[in-house]
Amino acid sequence: MKIILISSFFVVVFFFSIAQKPHKYTESEAFSLIKTLEGTPFKRNNHPNAQWFPEAGLGLFIHWGIHSVAALDPSWTMIKNCPWAGPGYFVGREKYYQLVNEFNPSAYDPDKWILAAKQAGFQYVVLTTKHHDGYCLWPSKYGNMNTSKYMNNRDLLKPYIEACRKYGLKVGLYFSPRDWSNPIYPIPYPDYDYKNKGTSDKYPDNINQQKFDEFFDFTIRQLSELLTNYGKIDLLWFDSIDWSKINTYSERMHAWLRIIQPEMVVNPRWDTNDPFKHFGDFKSEEVSWGAHPEKKPESISDDDWWEFCNSWSGNWGYSPMNKFKDIYEVIKILVYARSFGGNYLLNIGPAPDGTMRSGFYDECIKLAAWMENNKESVVGNQAVPNWQEISNVPLTKNGNCYYAHVFTEFKGSVNVRLKYPPSEVLLLSNGKNIDFKYDKKAGITFDLNYTDRTILDDVVKIVLQ
Ligand code: GLC
């Protein structure tokens, strides 16, 4: 008994000590480790260095890869009859993969991207290291679609990660588990035609899991490269497996990620075929919530961490011909997301030569100008998820300060019913104090002068006594 106790003590100490040193693993140690692990039931990451996520506010999503060469929607443009396809969308698999020979980012300058993002108030960045087409932006030793095969071992991730660290932005890696370049992967659209979705399974049941196991090894090898060769990674963004009737080893995956990158937050798209084994430190809303951002997303509870992602312009990839979303719309969505506790992950597609698409820097400057005075109301702050019950404008907060967001279309008096009287009410854009009325029952009421209004969100800070 004594021996068991002592040895289990050392096992715990050993695991604790390696958990504190995530980068001490080599790639092959990380790969071997997952085989030995028992799964652990899901628990949101409670490491102190993972707690930045719910207060981050704004993230920059970057879709970049071989698709950028022809300004295609990443990966999906090789699928016939894709439901969201517009005119000229489909290019087919052969043409799509030919782009790999033309992808040559001769002017790649992530330092410039990330500096502009930092100045615009972005707190984290998520770059597509591998989209569903399987192309890896790093010189992976596994698979046939990567910079070791096509770009003379050039590593496009390293300078990106270094730039994020240099400017203090959190490093996020998007990684698509589904990989349409890997012959083992059973694409669920036979003949690459969306119409055939689910019509037949590639593998009979008796070898389905075995095939997945082979694919799982390949995936873990690639993930081991990503998660041990670049130091600390702050966020991992999976994008579905989409393979039916298999065990995707989600509990084991969860345990493994916590050991090799204990401070990392993980999104909820490492699929399982068992809803009880699903994991993710935060929930994910995509595109459609943006049509009614004044409504709290149905799937979100008050203490959930969550994120909304959509595109700033055009499709997820390089979209040089598309207009950017109006800056005011971007700010409104950010405010609504923050009021309900979510982050806004706004997507941009750089050009194939590695420069940002035209307009990006101008939009960042517009955002930076608004952020200059108003950042504290959307970054590093908290939600007021029930704001609709106590206010006629959206609210965010930070400790005992509340922020009332007065959109340009709002007319009339602002009314906010908080538990305590304010000591100060001021307009963030110019720092002016605002005259207000306070009544225990009716709360705080004020008007904004016409001359103080801007064409964006005017934020009023209410400091409680
Ligand atoms: C969807 C799309 C994918 C895109 C992602 C971004 O999963 O399939 O193309 O990268 O959304 O959230």
Short mmCIF file of C-alpha atoms and ligand atoms in Angstrom, two decimals:
data_model
loop_
_atom_site.label_atom_id
_atom_site.label_comp_id
_atom_site.label_asym_id
_atom_site.label_seq_id
_atom_site.Cartn_x
_atom_site.Cartn_y
_atom_site.Cartn_z
CA MET A 1 0.00 0.00 0.00
CA LYS A 2 2.80 2.36 1.07
CA ILE A 3 4.68 1.63 -2.15
CA ILE A 4 1.59 2.30 -4.23
CA LEU A 5 1.01 5.59 -2.45
CA ILE A 6 4.60 6.71 -2.82
CA SER A 7 4.79 5.73 -6.46
CA SER A 8 1.50 7.41 -7.30
CA PHE A 9 2.82 10.53 -5.55
CA PHE A 10 5.82 10.52 -7.87
CA VAL A 11 3.62 9.94 -10.90
CA VAL A 12 1.51 12.97 -9.93
CA VAL A 13 4.63 15.09 -9.29
CA PHE A 14 6.10 13.95 -12.60
CA PHE A 15 2.99 14.83 -14.57
CA PHE A 16 2.61 18.13 -12.74
CA SER A 17 6.19 19.09 -13.48
CA ILE A 18 5.97 18.24 -17.17
CA ALA A 19 2.61 19.95 -17.38
CA GLN A 20 4.34 23.15 -16.27
CA LYS A 21 6.94 22.82 -19.02
CA PRO A 22 4.95 22.31 -22.19
CA HIS A 23 7.86 22.81 -24.55
CA LYS A 24 10.07 20.21 -23.01
CA TYR A 25 8.47 17.57 -25.18
CA THR A 26 10.05 16.68 -28.42
CA GLU A 27 7.77 15.98 -31.31
CA SER A 28 8.26 12.22 -31.07
CA GLU A 29 7.75 12.21 -27.28
CA ALA A 30 4.48 14.05 -27.78
CA PHE A 31 3.41 11.55 -30.41
CA SER A 32 4.21 8.57 -28.16
CA LEU A 33 2.59 10.18 -25.14
CA ILE A 34 -0.93 10.16 -26.54
CA LYS A 35 -0.81 6.38 -26.91
CA THR A 36 -0.24 5.95 -23.20
CA LEU A 37 -2.95 8.29 -21.98
CA GLU A 38 -6.25 7.47 -20.46
CA GLY A 39 -8.88 10.01 -21.43
CA THR A 40 -9.92 12.64 -18.97
CA PRO A 41 -13.46 13.98 -18.80
CA PHE A 42 -13.73 17.48 -20.14
CA LYS A 43 -13.13 20.44 -17.89
CA ARG A 44 -12.73 24.03 -19.05
CA ASN A 45 -9.11 25.12 -18.84
CA ASN A 46 -8.62 26.67 -15.40
CA HIS A 47 -4.94 27.46 -15.81
CA PRO A 48 -4.37 31.11 -14.78
CA ASN A 49 -2.71 31.79 -18.14
CA ALA A 50 -5.77 30.60 -20.04
CA GLN A 51 -8.12 33.09 -18.40
CA TRP A 52 -7.38 35.83 -20.94
CA PHE A 53 -9.88 34.37 -23.38
CA PRO A 54 -13.28 35.57 -22.08
CA GLU A 55 -12.00 39.14 -21.77
CA ALA A 56 -10.03 39.29 -25.01
CA GLY A 57 -12.81 40.96 -27.02
CA LEU A 58 -11.40 41.05 -30.52
CA GLY A 59 -9.47 38.43 -32.51
CA LEU A 60 -8.19 38.41 -36.07
CA PHE A 61 -8.89 35.28 -38.11
CA ILE A 62 -6.59 34.76 -41.11
CA HIS A 63 -7.39 32.31 -43.92
CA TRP A 64 -4.36 31.96 -46.12
CA GLY A 65 -3.12 29.14 -48.31
CA ILE A 66 -2.97 27.85 -51.88
CA HIS A 67 -6.59 28.99 -52.44
CA SER A 68 -5.35 32.60 -52.07
CA VAL A 69 -3.61 32.31 -55.45
CA ALA A 70 -6.97 32.34 -57.28
CA ALA A 71 -8.99 34.16 -54.61
CA LEU A 72 -11.09 31.04 -53.98
CA ASP A 73 -13.20 30.21 -50.97
CA PRO A 74 -10.77 27.90 -49.12
CA SER A 75 -11.21 24.20 -49.99
CA TRP A 76 -14.97 24.24 -50.66
CA THR A 77 -14.47 25.47 -54.22
CA MET A 78 -13.30 21.97 -55.16
CA ILE A 79 -16.72 20.57 -54.20
CA LYS A 80 -19.41 20.45 -56.87
CA ASN A 81 -22.87 21.79 -55.91
CA CYS A 82 -21.69 23.42 -52.73
CA PRO A 83 -24.84 24.92 -51.13
CA TRP A 84 -23.32 28.37 -50.62
CA ALA A 85 -21.73 28.50 -54.09
CA GLY A 86 -22.33 31.62 -56.17
CA PRO A 87 -21.64 32.04 -59.91
CA GLY A 88 -18.17 30.84 -60.93
CA TYR A 89 -17.58 29.22 -57.53
CA PHE A 90 -16.72 25.66 -58.47
CA VAL A 91 -13.23 25.06 -59.88
CA GLY A 92 -12.86 21.32 -59.26
CA ARG A 93 -10.21 19.35 -57.47
CA GLU A 94 -7.64 19.21 -60.22
CA LYS A 95 -7.50 22.94 -60.86
CA TYR A 96 -7.62 23.66 -57.18
CA TYR A 97 -4.57 21.58 -56.37
CA GLN A 98 -2.62 22.98 -59.31
CA LEU A 99 -2.51 26.26 -57.40
CA VAL A 100 0.05 24.70 -55.10
CA ASN A 101 2.71 25.33 -57.74
CA GLU A 102 1.93 29.03 -57.87
CA PHE A 103 1.75 29.75 -54.18
CA ASN A 104 4.86 31.84 -53.60
CA PRO A 105 4.61 34.45 -50.85
CA SER A 106 7.58 36.53 -51.97
CA ALA A 107 6.48 39.62 -50.03
CA TYR A 108 5.30 37.89 -46.83
CA ASP A 109 5.53 40.33 -43.92
CA PRO A 110 3.50 39.15 -40.93
CA ASP A 111 5.24 41.72 -38.75
CA LYS A 112 3.36 44.41 -40.63
CA TRP A 113 0.04 42.51 -40.39
CA ILE A 114 0.32 41.96 -36.68
CA LEU A 115 1.48 45.48 -35.84
CA ALA A 116 -1.59 46.92 -37.61
CA ALA A 117 -3.81 44.41 -35.82
CA LYS A 118 -2.31 45.37 -32.48
CA GLN A 119 -2.92 49.06 -33.14
CA ALA A 120 -6.52 48.31 -34.11
CA GLY A 121 -7.18 46.62 -30.75
CA PHE A 122 -6.99 42.94 -31.74
CA GLN A 123 -5.84 40.79 -28.84
CA TYR A 124 -5.33 37.45 -30.53
CA VAL A 125 -4.84 36.01 -33.98
CA VAL A 126 -5.83 32.65 -35.48
CA LEU A 127 -4.06 31.61 -38.69
CA THR A 128 -5.11 28.65 -40.85
CA THR A 129 -2.08 26.37 -40.56
CA LYS A 130 -3.99 23.73 -42.57
CA HIS A 131 -7.45 24.07 -44.10
CA HIS A 132 -9.60 21.15 -45.34
CA ASP A 133 -7.52 21.03 -48.56
CA GLY A 134 -4.70 19.68 -46.37
CA TYR A 135 -2.04 22.21 -47.37
CA CYS A 136 0.26 22.90 -44.41
CA LEU A 137 1.89 26.30 -44.06
CA TRP A 138 4.82 24.66 -42.29
CA PRO A 139 7.36 22.10 -43.57
CA SER A 140 5.54 19.07 -42.21
CA LYS A 141 7.20 15.70 -42.56
CA TYR A 142 3.80 14.08 -43.02
CA GLY A 143 1.49 14.11 -46.02
CA ASN A 144 2.04 15.48 -49.51
CA MET A 145 0.69 18.98 -49.22
CA ASN A 146 3.08 21.23 -47.40
CA THR A 147 5.95 23.66 -47.72
CA SER A 148 8.56 20.91 -47.50
CA LYS A 149 7.19 19.41 -50.71
CA TYR A 150 6.45 22.66 -52.51
CA MET A 151 8.40 25.55 -50.99
CA ASN A 152 11.80 24.19 -50.25
CA ASN A 153 11.06 23.70 -46.54
CA ARG A 154 10.08 27.30 -46.00
CA ASP A 155 8.27 27.78 -42.71
CA LEU A 156 5.46 30.31 -42.99
CA LEU A 157 4.32 29.83 -39.40
CA LYS A 158 7.48 30.80 -37.57
CA PRO A 159 7.54 34.47 -38.63
CA TYR A 160 3.82 34.74 -37.88
CA ILE A 161 4.26 33.35 -34.38
CA GLU A 162 7.29 35.55 -33.75
CA ALA A 163 5.36 38.64 -34.83
CA CYS A 164 2.46 37.79 -32.49
CA ARG A 165 4.87 37.38 -29.59
CA LYS A 166 6.74 40.57 -30.47
CA TYR A 167 3.56 42.65 -30.27
CA GLY A 168 2.02 40.74 -27.36
CA LEU A 169 -0.90 39.19 -29.24
CA LYS A 170 -2.00 35.69 -28.33
CA VAL A 171 -0.96 33.04 -30.82
CA GLY A 172 -3.80 31.00 -32.32
CA LEU A 173 -3.47 28.09 -34.74
CA TYR A 174 -6.39 26.89 -36.86
CA PHE A 175 -6.01 23.24 -37.83
CA SER A 176 -8.55 21.32 -39.89
CA PRO A 177 -8.68 17.66 -38.84
CA ARG A 178 -10.53 16.76 -42.04
CA ASP A 179 -7.92 16.56 -44.75
CA TRP A 180 -9.11 16.17 -48.33
CA SER A 181 -5.57 15.60 -49.62
CA ASN A 182 -5.03 12.48 -47.54
CA PRO A 183 -6.16 9.34 -49.41
CA ILE A 184 -7.23 7.65 -46.17
CA TYR A 185 -9.71 10.40 -45.37
CA PRO A 186 -13.22 9.37 -46.50
CA ILE A 187 -14.60 12.61 -47.85
CA PRO A 188 -18.34 12.54 -47.06
CA TYR A 189 -19.22 13.89 -50.53
CA PRO A 190 -18.54 10.96 -52.88
CA ASP A 191 -17.00 12.20 -56.16
CA TYR A 192 -16.49 15.57 -54.48
CA ASP A 193 -20.14 16.37 -55.17
CA TYR A 194 -22.12 17.88 -52.31
CA LYS A 195 -25.28 16.32 -53.74
CA ASN A 196 -23.86 12.92 -52.83
CA LYS A 197 -23.42 13.88 -49.18
CA GLY A 198 -23.92 10.84 -46.96
CA THR A 199 -25.01 8.52 -49.80
CA SER A 200 -22.34 5.94 -49.11
CA ASP A 201 -19.62 5.28 -46.58
CA LYS A 202 -16.18 4.75 -48.02
CA TYR A 203 -15.29 2.01 -45.54
CA PRO A 204 -17.33 -0.97 -44.37
CA ASP A 205 -17.99 -0.93 -40.63
CA ASN A 206 -15.41 -3.59 -39.88
CA ILE A 207 -12.47 -1.49 -41.06
CA ASN A 208 -13.83 2.01 -40.51
CA GLN A 209 -12.26 2.46 -37.07
CA GLN A 210 -8.97 0.94 -38.19
CA LYS A 211 -8.80 3.47 -41.03
CA PHE A 212 -9.56 6.25 -38.64
CA ASP A 213 -6.79 5.02 -36.35
CA GLU A 214 -4.33 5.29 -39.22
CA PHE A 215 -5.57 8.79 -39.99
CA PHE A 216 -5.49 9.68 -36.29
CA ASP A 217 -1.77 8.79 -36.16
CA PHE A 218 -1.11 11.05 -39.12
CA THR A 219 -3.09 13.87 -37.49
CA ILE A 220 -1.28 13.46 -34.18
CA ARG A 221 2.06 13.55 -35.96
CA GLN A 222 1.16 16.85 -37.57
CA LEU A 223 -0.25 18.25 -34.33
CA SER A 224 2.90 17.14 -32.49
CA GLU A 225 4.91 19.26 -34.90
CA LEU A 226 2.67 22.26 -34.34
CA LEU A 227 2.46 21.95 -30.59
CA THR A 228 6.09 21.22 -29.74
CA ASN A 229 8.20 23.13 -32.27
CA TYR A 230 6.95 26.66 -31.76
CA GLY A 231 6.90 27.17 -28.00
CA LYS A 232 3.75 28.19 -26.22
CA ILE A 233 0.56 28.23 -28.29
CA ASP A 234 -2.34 30.13 -26.76
CA LEU A 235 -5.26 28.82 -28.78
CA LEU A 236 -5.99 25.83 -30.98
CA TRP A 237 -8.88 26.10 -33.43
CA PHE A 238 -10.02 22.75 -34.82
CA ASP A 239 -12.45 22.62 -37.73
CA SER A 240 -14.29 19.27 -37.67
CA ILE A 241 -13.54 15.66 -38.54
CA ASP A 242 -16.81 14.78 -40.27
CA TRP A 243 -16.31 11.01 -40.23
CA SER A 244 -19.24 8.94 -39.03
CA LYS A 245 -19.39 5.84 -36.82
CA ILE A 246 -15.97 6.20 -35.24
CA ASN A 247 -14.48 6.87 -31.87
CA THR A 248 -12.43 10.05 -32.31
CA TYR A 249 -10.71 9.60 -28.93
CA SER A 250 -11.86 12.97 -27.73
CA GLU A 251 -11.14 12.31 -24.05
CA ARG A 252 -7.64 11.21 -24.85
CA MET A 253 -7.12 14.18 -27.15
CA HIS A 254 -8.31 16.47 -24.39
CA ALA A 255 -5.89 14.93 -21.86
CA TRP A 256 -3.02 15.14 -24.33
CA LEU A 257 -3.56 18.79 -25.22
CA ARG A 258 -3.70 19.71 -21.53
CA ILE A 259 -0.35 18.03 -20.93
CA ILE A 260 1.63 19.28 -23.89
CA GLN A 261 0.15 22.80 -23.94
CA PRO A 262 -1.44 23.28 -20.50
CA GLU A 263 -2.13 26.98 -20.98
CA MET A 264 -3.85 26.63 -24.35
CA VAL A 265 -7.56 27.14 -24.93
CA VAL A 266 -9.23 24.90 -27.49
CA ASN A 267 -12.34 25.53 -29.59
CA PRO A 268 -15.21 23.01 -29.76
CA ARG A 269 -14.66 21.42 -33.19
CA TRP A 270 -12.75 18.25 -32.50
CA ASP A 271 -15.86 16.27 -33.51
CA THR A 272 -17.12 13.23 -31.70
CA ASN A 273 -19.94 10.91 -32.62
CA ASP A 274 -20.93 10.99 -28.96
CA PRO A 275 -22.36 14.34 -27.76
CA PHE A 276 -21.38 13.52 -24.17
CA LYS A 277 -17.71 13.37 -25.10
CA HIS A 278 -17.57 16.66 -26.91
CA PHE A 279 -15.06 19.18 -25.60
CA GLY A 280 -14.06 22.79 -26.11
CA ASP A 281 -13.11 25.59 -23.72
CA PHE A 282 -15.44 27.92 -25.53
CA LYS A 283 -18.47 27.77 -27.79
CA SER A 284 -18.45 28.91 -31.35
CA GLU A 285 -21.02 30.92 -33.30
CA GLU A 286 -20.52 31.40 -36.98
CA VAL A 287 -21.90 33.87 -39.55
CA SER A 288 -25.68 33.57 -38.98
CA TRP A 289 -25.75 35.15 -35.49
CA GLY A 290 -24.43 38.31 -37.18
CA ALA A 291 -27.87 38.87 -38.76
CA HIS A 292 -29.46 39.40 -35.30
CA PRO A 293 -26.67 40.25 -32.93
CA GLU A 294 -29.04 42.05 -30.56
CA LYS A 295 -30.30 38.60 -29.49
CA LYS A 296 -28.19 36.49 -27.21
CA PRO A 297 -27.24 33.28 -29.10
CA GLU A 298 -29.57 30.50 -28.00
CA SER A 299 -26.81 28.00 -27.29
CA ILE A 300 -24.97 30.31 -24.91
CA SER A 301 -25.37 30.32 -21.12
CA ASP A 302 -24.23 33.25 -19.01
CA ASP A 303 -21.01 31.67 -17.77
CA ASP A 304 -19.96 30.18 -21.13
CA TRP A 305 -16.90 31.43 -22.93
CA TRP A 306 -17.75 31.96 -26.58
CA GLU A 307 -16.68 33.49 -29.85
CA PHE A 308 -18.42 34.68 -32.99
CA CYS A 309 -16.55 34.46 -36.28
CA ASN A 310 -17.34 35.88 -39.67
CA SER A 311 -15.65 37.51 -42.56
CA TRP A 312 -14.66 41.15 -42.75
CA SER A 313 -14.99 41.04 -46.51
CA GLY A 314 -16.03 38.45 -49.10
CA ASN A 315 -15.34 34.75 -48.55
CA TRP A 316 -13.01 33.37 -45.87
CA GLY A 317 -10.00 33.59 -48.20
CA TYR A 318 -8.44 36.34 -50.31
CA SER A 319 -11.34 38.40 -51.68
CA PRO A 320 -9.77 41.43 -53.35
CA MET A 321 -12.93 42.51 -55.16
CA ASN A 322 -15.21 42.55 -52.13
CA LYS A 323 -15.96 45.57 -50.01
CA PHE A 324 -15.18 45.55 -46.32
CA LYS A 325 -18.05 45.52 -43.86
CA ASP A 326 -18.74 49.04 -42.76
CA ILE A 327 -16.65 49.88 -39.70
CA TYR A 328 -19.77 50.89 -37.80
CA GLU A 329 -21.30 47.43 -38.40
CA VAL A 330 -18.08 45.81 -37.17
CA ILE A 331 -18.14 47.90 -33.99
CA LYS A 332 -21.82 47.13 -33.38
CA ILE A 333 -21.28 43.40 -33.67
CA LEU A 334 -18.28 43.64 -31.37
CA VAL A 335 -20.36 45.54 -28.80
CA TYR A 336 -23.27 43.09 -28.93
CA ALA A 337 -20.91 40.11 -28.66
CA ARG A 338 -19.17 41.70 -25.66
CA SER A 339 -22.49 42.55 -24.01
CA PHE A 340 -23.31 38.83 -24.03
CA GLY A 341 -19.76 37.79 -23.07
CA GLY A 342 -18.44 36.72 -26.48
CA ASN A 343 -15.36 37.61 -28.51
CA TYR A 344 -15.49 38.69 -32.12
CA LEU A 345 -13.11 36.80 -34.41
CA LEU A 346 -13.05 38.87 -37.57
CA ASN A 347 -11.62 37.25 -40.67
CA ILE A 348 -9.30 38.54 -43.36
CA GLY A 349 -7.73 36.75 -46.35
CA PRO A 350 -4.22 37.98 -47.26
CA ALA A 351 -2.98 38.07 -50.85
CA PRO A 352 -1.01 35.10 -52.23
CA ASP A 353 2.25 37.07 -52.20
CA GLY A 354 1.93 37.50 -48.44
CA THR A 355 0.90 41.13 -48.42
CA MET A 356 -2.43 42.06 -46.86
CA ARG A 357 -5.26 42.70 -49.25
CA SER A 358 -5.84 46.32 -50.14
CA GLY A 359 -8.01 48.16 -47.65
CA PHE A 360 -6.94 46.14 -44.62
CA TYR A 361 -4.63 48.78 -43.22
CA ASP A 362 -7.20 51.55 -43.78
CA GLU A 363 -9.87 49.56 -41.94
CA CYS A 364 -7.42 48.90 -39.10
CA ILE A 365 -6.76 52.64 -38.83
CA LYS A 366 -10.52 53.34 -38.59
CA LEU A 367 -10.85 50.72 -35.88
CA ALA A 368 -7.78 52.07 -34.06
CA ALA A 369 -9.31 55.57 -34.08
CA TRP A 370 -12.46 54.34 -32.33
CA MET A 371 -10.48 52.10 -29.99
CA GLU A 372 -8.27 54.98 -28.90
CA ASN A 373 -10.95 56.29 -26.53
CA ASN A 374 -13.39 53.38 -26.34
CA LYS A 375 -11.25 50.26 -26.05
CA GLU A 376 -11.85 49.83 -22.31
CA SER A 377 -15.56 49.24 -23.06
CA VAL A 378 -14.94 46.17 -25.25
CA VAL A 379 -11.51 44.74 -24.37
CA GLY A 380 -10.46 43.39 -20.96
CA ASN A 381 -14.00 43.74 -19.70
CA GLN A 382 -17.07 41.70 -18.85
CA ALA A 383 -20.59 41.02 -20.06
CA VAL A 384 -23.92 42.29 -18.82
CA PRO A 385 -25.94 39.43 -20.30
CA ASN A 386 -29.27 40.67 -18.96
CA TRP A 387 -28.79 44.24 -20.22
CA GLN A 388 -32.09 44.18 -22.09
CA GLU A 389 -33.90 43.97 -18.73
CA ILE A 390 -32.19 46.98 -17.18
CA SER A 391 -31.28 49.30 -20.03
CA ASN A 392 -32.53 50.64 -23.35
CA VAL A 393 -29.02 50.47 -24.88
CA PRO A 394 -26.45 47.63 -24.83
CA LEU A 395 -24.17 47.50 -21.78
CA THR A 396 -20.74 46.12 -21.04
CA LYS A 397 -18.87 46.46 -17.76
CA ASN A 398 -15.57 46.35 -15.99
CA GLY A 399 -15.74 45.96 -12.22
CA ASN A 400 -17.86 48.85 -10.94
CA CYS A 401 -17.83 50.72 -14.27
CA TYR A 402 -20.64 50.19 -16.74
CA TYR A 403 -20.48 51.23 -20.38
CA ALA A 404 -23.66 52.32 -22.17
CA HIS A 405 -23.31 51.99 -25.94
CA VAL A 406 -25.34 54.64 -27.73
CA PHE A 407 -25.62 53.71 -31.39
CA THR A 408 -26.14 56.48 -33.96
CA GLU A 409 -29.70 55.39 -34.71
CA PHE A 410 -30.65 55.62 -31.03
CA LYS A 411 -32.91 58.57 -30.34
CA GLY A 412 -34.20 59.83 -27.01
CA SER A 413 -32.97 59.50 -23.43
CA VAL A 414 -30.73 56.68 -22.28
CA ASN A 415 -32.01 54.89 -19.21
CA VAL A 416 -29.97 52.39 -17.18
CA ARG A 417 -31.27 50.86 -13.97
CA LEU A 418 -28.35 49.72 -11.82
CA LYS A 419 -28.35 48.84 -8.12
CA TYR A 420 -26.17 51.75 -7.02
CA PRO A 421 -26.05 55.46 -7.84
CA PRO A 422 -23.25 56.69 -10.10
CA SER A 423 -20.42 58.89 -8.94
CA GLU A 424 -19.57 59.94 -12.46
CA VAL A 425 -21.04 59.67 -15.96
CA LEU A 426 -18.80 60.61 -18.88
CA LEU A 427 -18.55 60.31 -22.62
CA LEU A 428 -15.45 58.35 -23.61
CA SER A 429 -14.98 60.01 -27.01
CA ASN A 430 -14.15 63.39 -25.44
CA GLY A 431 -13.95 62.73 -21.70
CA LYS A 432 -16.76 65.22 -20.95
CA ASN A 433 -18.96 64.72 -17.92
CA ILE A 434 -22.60 64.22 -18.75
CA ASP A 435 -25.51 65.64 -16.77
CA PHE A 436 -27.70 62.84 -15.51
CA LYS A 437 -30.71 62.24 -13.32
CA TYR A 438 -30.71 59.46 -10.79
CA ASP A 439 -33.62 57.94 -8.98
CA LYS A 440 -33.46 54.74 -6.97
CA LYS A 441 -36.35 53.23 -8.88
CA ALA A 442 -35.99 54.82 -12.31
CA GLY A 443 -32.17 54.50 -12.41
CA ILE A 444 -29.86 56.77 -14.37
CA THR A 445 -31.24 58.89 -17.20
CA PHE A 446 -29.28 61.14 -19.53
CA ASP A 447 -29.29 62.65 -23.02
CA LEU A 448 -26.36 63.13 -25.33
CA ASN A 449 -25.93 66.53 -26.95
CA TYR A 450 -26.28 66.49 -30.68
CA THR A 451 -22.86 68.19 -30.94
CA ASP A 452 -21.23 65.38 -28.96
CA ARG A 453 -22.54 62.61 -31.20
CA THR A 454 -20.25 60.84 -33.67
CA ILE A 455 -21.12 58.59 -36.59
CA LEU A 456 -20.02 55.49 -34.64
CA ASP A 457 -20.96 53.99 -31.28
CA ASP A 458 -20.81 56.70 -28.57
CA VAL A 459 -19.82 55.09 -25.31
CA VAL A 460 -20.86 56.51 -21.95
CA LYS A 461 -18.96 55.33 -18.89
CA ILE A 462 -20.98 55.08 -15.71
CA VAL A 463 -18.81 54.82 -12.61
CA LEU A 464 -20.75 53.47 -9.64
CA GLN A 465 -20.19 54.76 -6.13
C1 GLC B 1 -16.47 26.56 -41.76
C2 GLC B 1 -15.94 26.39 -43.16
C3 GLC B 1 -14.51 26.74 -43.29
C4 GLC B 1 -14.09 27.95 -42.51
C5 GLC B 1 -14.65 27.93 -41.12
C6 GLC B 1 -14.36 29.21 -40.38
O1 GLC B 1 -16.10 25.49 -40.97
O2 GLC B 1 -16.06 25.06 -43.57
O3 GLC B 1 -14.19 26.93 -44.63
O4 GLC B 1 -12.71 27.93 -42.45
O5 GLC B 1 -16.03 27.73 -41.17
O6 GLC B 1 -15.07 29.26 -39.20
#
